[in-house]
Amino acid sequence: MKDEAALDRLAHAPGDHPRIPSRKTGVLIVNLGTPNGTDYWNMRRYLKEFLSDQRVIEAPKWLWQPILNLVILTTRPQKSGEAYASIWNREKDESPLRTITRAQTEKVAARLHAAYGDQVIVDFCMRYGDPSTPSKIQELQEKGCDRIVFFPLYPQYSATTTATANDQAFRALMKMRWQPAFRTVSAYNDHPLYAEALAQSVERAYAAMDRRPDVLVASYHGLPKDYLDKGDPYHCACHKTTRLLRERLGWEKGEVLTTFQSRFGPKQWLQPYTVEHVAELAKAGKKHIAIMAPGFSADCVETLEEINEEIKEAFEEAGGERFDYIPCLNDDEAHIDMMEAILKVELSGWVA
């Protein structure tokens, strides 16, 4: 049924006026991105878009672009393609990140439909790759959304994640003649329901084990140290996430450790490095560890391949005996509870 505003607009429009859809509010969930396939050209296209982002690589274009195009994009697509191939969702022919983000979106949509009916349309997009941010903003507008809540699924704010996702949305808006009103959701690393969801995932994992791990490692995606020096708050947000998780669990300080993974290039990155630190733990007698990735809202190549294969191998080669990976929150109900709660706050004043 059309809302009163749409009916009023139609009543006063000339007979040849384009159809005016009923007024809606859109929710657009965004994650990092994914290649469309694991072959060389799909990987190259994805990596080129990702590594050309000056929020991610802050080097001058004149210096970086020749290195990227002549060196990195000749060899890295094949290596990255092999990593993606090892975790690829063969049934749906897509990466797990896209599969999981879709599942999250469907569950959030069901929750918001129960609360608001047809007033709200929920969809998802990616910062890099498909479905693209501009295409989904345009699609929501064409469905009648004159207001959009944009929700980057990055728990800890960084210019390399939250900011660049917002940048891409703003660029899309700049090209639109009729812009929707727009709200961006803040990073949520200190939201109580986020700590609760993480803690529940740890408690379930530990309850299923026959013995308690010696330590829990919270591994976050790395960041060049000079980004921190320039004022990026990501490092502090990661440590705060670990602290809030530990406090919710009621554990002592040494029982949960913060580390950083996924280094790229010659710069010094945030430390300690996960791959090296787990090896040090094994040599120090910590033979059984659990590891989780609280900086990722969905399992992806960095968790399913890097953590569960490369980092696990480093731990075992150093003498570690048991390595338990605790999956990301994905579409777990406690995670959806948090997303729903955040979105209801952001939607206030726009929908009843």
Coordinates of C-alpha atoms in Angstrom, one line a residue:
M1 CA 0.0 0.0 0.0
K2 CA 1.4 3.4 -1.0
D3 CA 2.1 5.9 1.9
E4 CA 0.2 9.1 2.1
A5 CA 3.2 11.2 0.9
A6 CA 3.5 9.1 -2.3
L7 CA -0.2 9.3 -3.0
D8 CA -0.1 13.1 -2.5
R9 CA 2.8 13.4 -4.9
L10 CA 1.0 11.3 -7.5
A11 CA -2.2 13.3 -7.1
H12 CA -0.4 16.6 -8.0
A13 CA 1.9 15.1 -10.7
P14 CA 1.2 15.6 -14.5
G15 CA -0.1 12.6 -16.4
D16 CA 3.2 11.9 -18.0
H17 CA 5.2 12.1 -14.8
P18 CA 7.5 9.1 -14.1
R19 CA 6.1 6.6 -11.5
I20 CA 6.9 7.6 -7.9
P21 CA 7.5 4.6 -5.6
S22 CA 6.2 4.5 -2.1
R23 CA 8.6 6.2 0.4
K24 CA 11.0 3.7 2.0
T25 CA 14.0 3.7 4.2
G26 CA 17.0 1.7 3.2
V27 CA 19.6 -0.2 5.2
L28 CA 22.8 -1.0 3.4
I29 CA 25.2 -3.4 5.1
V30 CA 28.7 -3.2 3.7
N31 CA 31.8 -5.4 4.1
L32 CA 35.3 -5.3 2.7
G33 CA 34.8 -7.2 -0.6
T34 CA 35.5 -10.3 -2.6
P35 CA 36.7 -11.4 -6.0
N36 CA 34.1 -13.0 -8.3
G37 CA 36.4 -16.0 -8.9
T38 CA 39.8 -17.4 -8.0
D39 CA 41.3 -17.2 -11.5
Y40 CA 44.1 -14.8 -12.4
W41 CA 42.0 -12.1 -14.0
N42 CA 39.3 -12.0 -11.4
M43 CA 41.9 -11.8 -8.7
R44 CA 43.9 -9.2 -10.5
R45 CA 40.8 -7.0 -11.0
Y46 CA 39.9 -7.3 -7.3
L47 CA 43.4 -6.7 -6.0
K48 CA 43.9 -3.7 -8.3
E49 CA 40.8 -2.0 -6.9
F50 CA 41.8 -2.8 -3.3
L51 CA 45.4 -1.9 -3.5
S52 CA 44.8 1.3 -5.6
D53 CA 42.8 2.7 -2.7
Q54 CA 44.8 5.5 -1.1
R55 CA 43.2 4.9 2.2
V56 CA 44.8 1.5 2.2
I57 CA 48.1 2.3 0.6
E58 CA 49.1 5.8 1.4
A59 CA 52.1 6.0 -0.8
P60 CA 52.1 8.6 -3.6
K61 CA 50.5 7.4 -6.8
W62 CA 53.5 8.1 -8.9
L63 CA 55.6 5.8 -6.7
W64 CA 53.0 3.1 -5.9
Q65 CA 51.2 2.6 -9.2
P66 CA 54.2 1.3 -11.2
I67 CA 55.1 -1.1 -8.3
L68 CA 51.5 -2.3 -8.2
N69 CA 51.0 -2.8 -11.9
L70 CA 54.4 -4.0 -12.9
V71 CA 55.4 -6.1 -9.9
I72 CA 52.6 -7.0 -7.5
L73 CA 49.8 -7.6 -10.0
T74 CA 51.9 -9.9 -12.1
T75 CA 52.5 -12.4 -9.2
R76 CA 50.1 -11.8 -6.3
P77 CA 46.8 -12.7 -8.1
Q78 CA 47.9 -16.3 -8.6
K79 CA 49.0 -16.7 -4.9
S80 CA 45.9 -15.0 -3.6
G81 CA 43.8 -17.1 -6.0
E82 CA 45.2 -20.3 -4.5
A83 CA 44.3 -19.0 -1.0
Y84 CA 40.8 -18.2 -2.0
A85 CA 40.4 -21.5 -3.9
S86 CA 41.2 -23.4 -0.6
I87 CA 38.1 -21.9 1.1
W88 CA 35.8 -21.2 -1.9
N89 CA 32.1 -22.0 -1.6
R90 CA 31.8 -24.4 -4.5
E91 CA 28.1 -24.8 -4.1
K92 CA 27.3 -21.1 -4.6
D93 CA 30.5 -20.4 -6.6
E94 CA 31.4 -17.5 -4.3
S95 CA 33.7 -16.6 -1.4
P96 CA 32.5 -17.3 2.1
L97 CA 32.5 -13.6 2.9
R98 CA 29.7 -13.0 0.3
T99 CA 27.8 -16.1 1.5
I100 CA 27.9 -15.0 5.1
T101 CA 27.2 -11.3 4.4
R102 CA 24.1 -12.4 2.5
A103 CA 23.0 -14.6 5.4
Q104 CA 23.5 -11.7 7.9
T105 CA 21.5 -9.4 5.7
E106 CA 18.6 -11.8 5.4
K107 CA 18.4 -12.3 9.1
V108 CA 18.6 -8.6 9.8
A109 CA 15.9 -8.0 7.1
A110 CA 13.6 -10.4 8.8
R111 CA 14.1 -8.7 12.2
L112 CA 13.5 -5.2 10.8
H113 CA 10.5 -6.4 8.8
A114 CA 8.9 -7.8 12.0
A115 CA 9.5 -4.4 13.6
Y116 CA 8.7 -2.0 10.8
G117 CA 6.9 -4.0 8.1
D118 CA 7.5 -2.8 4.5
Q119 CA 8.9 0.6 5.6
V120 CA 12.5 -0.7 5.5
I121 CA 14.4 -2.4 2.8
V122 CA 17.7 -4.1 3.8
D123 CA 20.5 -5.0 1.3
F124 CA 24.2 -5.5 1.3
C125 CA 27.2 -4.3 -0.8
M126 CA 31.0 -4.5 -0.8
R127 CA 33.6 -1.8 -0.7
Y128 CA 35.6 -3.6 -3.4
G129 CA 34.1 -6.0 -6.0
D130 CA 30.5 -6.9 -6.3
P131 CA 27.8 -6.0 -5.4
S132 CA 29.3 -2.6 -5.6
T133 CA 28.4 0.2 -3.2
P134 CA 27.2 2.7 -5.9
S135 CA 25.0 0.1 -7.6
K136 CA 23.2 -0.8 -4.4
I137 CA 22.7 2.9 -3.3
Q138 CA 21.2 3.5 -6.7
E139 CA 19.0 0.4 -6.5
L140 CA 17.7 1.4 -3.1
Q141 CA 16.8 4.8 -4.3
E142 CA 15.0 3.4 -7.3
K143 CA 12.9 1.3 -4.9
G144 CA 11.8 4.5 -3.1
C145 CA 14.4 4.8 -0.4
D146 CA 14.9 8.6 0.2
R147 CA 16.7 7.8 3.4
I148 CA 19.5 5.3 3.8
V149 CA 21.4 3.9 6.8
F150 CA 24.9 2.8 5.8
F151 CA 26.3 0.1 8.1
P152 CA 30.0 -0.8 7.6
L153 CA 30.6 -4.1 9.4
Y154 CA 34.0 -3.1 10.8
P155 CA 33.9 -3.3 14.6
Q156 CA 37.0 -1.2 15.1
Y157 CA 37.3 2.1 13.2
S158 CA 40.2 2.6 10.8
A159 CA 40.7 5.0 7.9
T160 CA 41.5 1.8 5.9
T161 CA 38.1 0.2 6.5
T162 CA 35.3 2.3 7.9
A163 CA 36.5 5.6 6.3
T164 CA 37.1 4.2 2.9
A165 CA 33.7 2.4 2.9
N166 CA 32.1 5.8 3.7
D167 CA 34.2 7.5 1.1
Q168 CA 32.9 5.1 -1.6
A169 CA 29.3 5.8 -0.5
F170 CA 29.8 9.6 -0.6
R171 CA 31.4 9.4 -4.0
A172 CA 28.2 7.6 -5.2
L173 CA 26.0 10.3 -3.7
M174 CA 28.1 13.0 -5.4
K175 CA 27.0 11.6 -8.8
M176 CA 23.3 11.4 -8.0
R177 CA 20.9 14.2 -9.0
W178 CA 18.4 13.3 -6.3
Q179 CA 20.3 12.2 -3.2
P180 CA 18.7 10.3 -0.4
A181 CA 19.3 11.5 3.2
F182 CA 22.2 9.4 4.5
R183 CA 23.4 8.2 7.9
T184 CA 26.6 6.2 8.5
V185 CA 26.8 3.8 11.5
S186 CA 29.8 4.3 13.7
A187 CA 32.3 1.6 14.6
Y188 CA 30.9 -0.5 17.4
N189 CA 33.9 -2.1 19.2
D190 CA 32.7 -1.0 22.6
H191 CA 29.0 -1.8 22.1
P192 CA 28.0 -4.1 25.0
L193 CA 26.1 -6.5 22.7
Y194 CA 29.3 -6.9 20.7
A195 CA 31.3 -8.0 23.7
E196 CA 28.4 -10.2 24.7
A197 CA 28.3 -11.9 21.3
L198 CA 32.1 -12.5 21.3
A199 CA 32.0 -13.9 24.9
Q200 CA 29.1 -16.3 24.0
S201 CA 31.1 -17.6 21.0
V202 CA 34.1 -18.2 23.3
E203 CA 32.0 -19.9 26.0
R204 CA 30.4 -22.2 23.4
A205 CA 33.7 -23.1 21.9
Y206 CA 35.3 -23.8 25.3
A207 CA 32.4 -25.9 26.5
A208 CA 32.8 -28.2 23.5
M209 CA 36.5 -28.8 24.2
D210 CA 37.7 -31.7 26.4
R211 CA 40.2 -29.4 28.1
R212 CA 40.7 -25.7 28.5
P213 CA 43.3 -24.0 26.2
D214 CA 46.4 -22.4 27.8
V215 CA 45.6 -19.0 26.3
L216 CA 43.1 -17.3 24.0
V217 CA 44.6 -15.2 21.2
A218 CA 42.6 -12.4 19.8
S219 CA 44.1 -11.8 16.3
Y220 CA 43.2 -8.6 14.5
H221 CA 44.1 -7.5 10.9
G222 CA 47.3 -5.6 11.0
L223 CA 48.0 -1.9 10.1
P224 CA 51.2 -0.1 9.3
K225 CA 52.6 1.5 12.5
D226 CA 52.9 4.9 10.9
Y227 CA 49.1 5.0 10.4
L228 CA 48.8 4.8 14.1
D229 CA 51.4 7.6 14.5
K230 CA 49.3 9.7 12.1
G231 CA 46.3 9.4 14.4
D232 CA 44.4 6.3 13.3
P233 CA 42.5 4.9 16.4
Y234 CA 42.4 1.3 15.3
H235 CA 45.2 0.0 17.6
C236 CA 43.5 1.3 20.7
A237 CA 40.1 0.1 19.6
C238 CA 41.5 -3.5 19.2
H239 CA 43.0 -3.5 22.6
K240 CA 39.7 -2.1 24.1
T241 CA 37.8 -4.9 22.3
T242 CA 40.1 -7.5 23.9
R243 CA 39.7 -5.9 27.3
L244 CA 35.9 -5.7 27.2
L245 CA 35.8 -9.4 26.0
R246 CA 38.1 -10.5 28.9
E247 CA 36.1 -8.5 31.4
R248 CA 32.8 -10.0 30.2
L249 CA 34.3 -13.5 30.5
G250 CA 35.7 -12.7 33.9
W251 CA 39.2 -13.8 33.1
E252 CA 42.6 -12.6 34.2
K253 CA 44.7 -10.3 32.0
G254 CA 47.2 -13.0 30.8
E255 CA 44.4 -15.3 29.6
V256 CA 43.5 -13.2 26.5
L257 CA 46.2 -11.8 24.2
T258 CA 46.0 -9.2 21.4
T259 CA 48.0 -9.8 18.2
F260 CA 48.0 -8.6 14.6
Q261 CA 48.1 -10.5 11.3
S262 CA 48.2 -10.0 7.6
R263 CA 51.3 -7.9 7.1
F264 CA 51.9 -6.5 3.6
G265 CA 55.1 -4.8 2.4
P266 CA 58.3 -3.8 4.1
K267 CA 56.9 -1.3 6.6
Q268 CA 56.8 -2.0 10.4
W269 CA 53.2 -3.0 11.3
L270 CA 51.4 -3.1 14.6
Q271 CA 52.9 -5.8 16.9
P272 CA 53.0 -8.5 18.1
Y273 CA 52.6 -10.3 14.8
T274 CA 50.2 -13.2 15.2
V275 CA 52.2 -15.7 13.1
E276 CA 55.4 -15.1 15.2
H277 CA 53.7 -14.8 18.6
V278 CA 51.9 -18.1 18.4
A279 CA 55.2 -19.8 17.6
E280 CA 56.7 -18.0 20.7
L281 CA 53.8 -19.3 22.8
A282 CA 54.4 -22.9 21.7
K283 CA 58.1 -22.6 22.5
A284 CA 57.2 -21.1 25.9
G285 CA 55.2 -24.2 26.7
K286 CA 51.7 -23.1 25.7
K287 CA 50.9 -26.3 23.8
H288 CA 47.2 -25.7 23.4
I289 CA 45.8 -22.4 22.3
A290 CA 42.5 -21.0 21.0
I291 CA 42.4 -18.2 18.5
M292 CA 39.7 -15.9 17.3
A293 CA 39.4 -12.8 15.0
P294 CA 37.3 -10.1 16.7
G295 CA 38.2 -7.6 14.0
F296 CA 36.3 -9.5 11.3
S297 CA 32.5 -9.6 11.2
A298 CA 32.5 -12.6 8.9
D299 CA 34.9 -15.5 8.1
C300 CA 37.0 -14.8 5.1
V301 CA 40.3 -15.6 3.5
E302 CA 42.2 -13.9 6.4
T303 CA 40.5 -16.2 8.9
L304 CA 39.7 -19.5 7.1
E305 CA 43.0 -19.6 5.2
E306 CA 45.5 -17.4 7.0
I307 CA 44.6 -18.2 10.6
N308 CA 43.3 -21.7 10.2
E309 CA 46.1 -22.8 7.8
E310 CA 49.2 -20.6 7.9
I311 CA 49.2 -19.4 11.5
K312 CA 48.2 -22.9 12.7
E313 CA 51.1 -24.3 10.8
A314 CA 53.5 -21.9 12.4
F315 CA 52.2 -22.8 15.9
E316 CA 52.5 -26.6 15.2
E317 CA 56.0 -26.3 13.7
A318 CA 57.2 -24.5 16.9
G319 CA 56.0 -27.4 19.0
G320 CA 52.3 -26.6 19.6
E321 CA 50.0 -29.5 19.9
R322 CA 46.5 -28.3 19.7
F323 CA 45.1 -25.2 17.8
D324 CA 41.4 -24.4 18.1
Y325 CA 40.0 -21.7 15.8
I326 CA 36.8 -20.0 17.1
P327 CA 34.8 -18.8 14.1
C328 CA 33.8 -15.2 13.5
L329 CA 30.4 -14.1 14.7
N330 CA 29.0 -14.5 11.2
D331 CA 25.2 -14.9 11.3
D332 CA 25.1 -16.1 14.9
E333 CA 21.9 -14.9 16.6
A334 CA 23.8 -12.9 19.2
H335 CA 25.5 -11.0 16.4
I336 CA 22.2 -10.3 14.7
D337 CA 20.8 -9.1 18.1
M338 CA 23.6 -6.5 18.1
M339 CA 23.1 -5.4 14.5
E340 CA 19.3 -5.1 15.1
A341 CA 19.9 -3.0 18.2
I342 CA 22.3 -0.7 16.5
L343 CA 20.1 -0.2 13.5
K344 CA 17.0 0.5 15.5
V345 CA 18.8 3.4 17.1
E346 CA 20.0 4.7 13.7
L347 CA 16.5 4.3 12.2
S348 CA 14.9 6.3 15.0
G349 CA 13.1 9.4 13.7
W350 CA 13.0 7.9 10.2
V351 CA 10.6 5.0 10.8
A352 CA 7.9 4.4 13.4

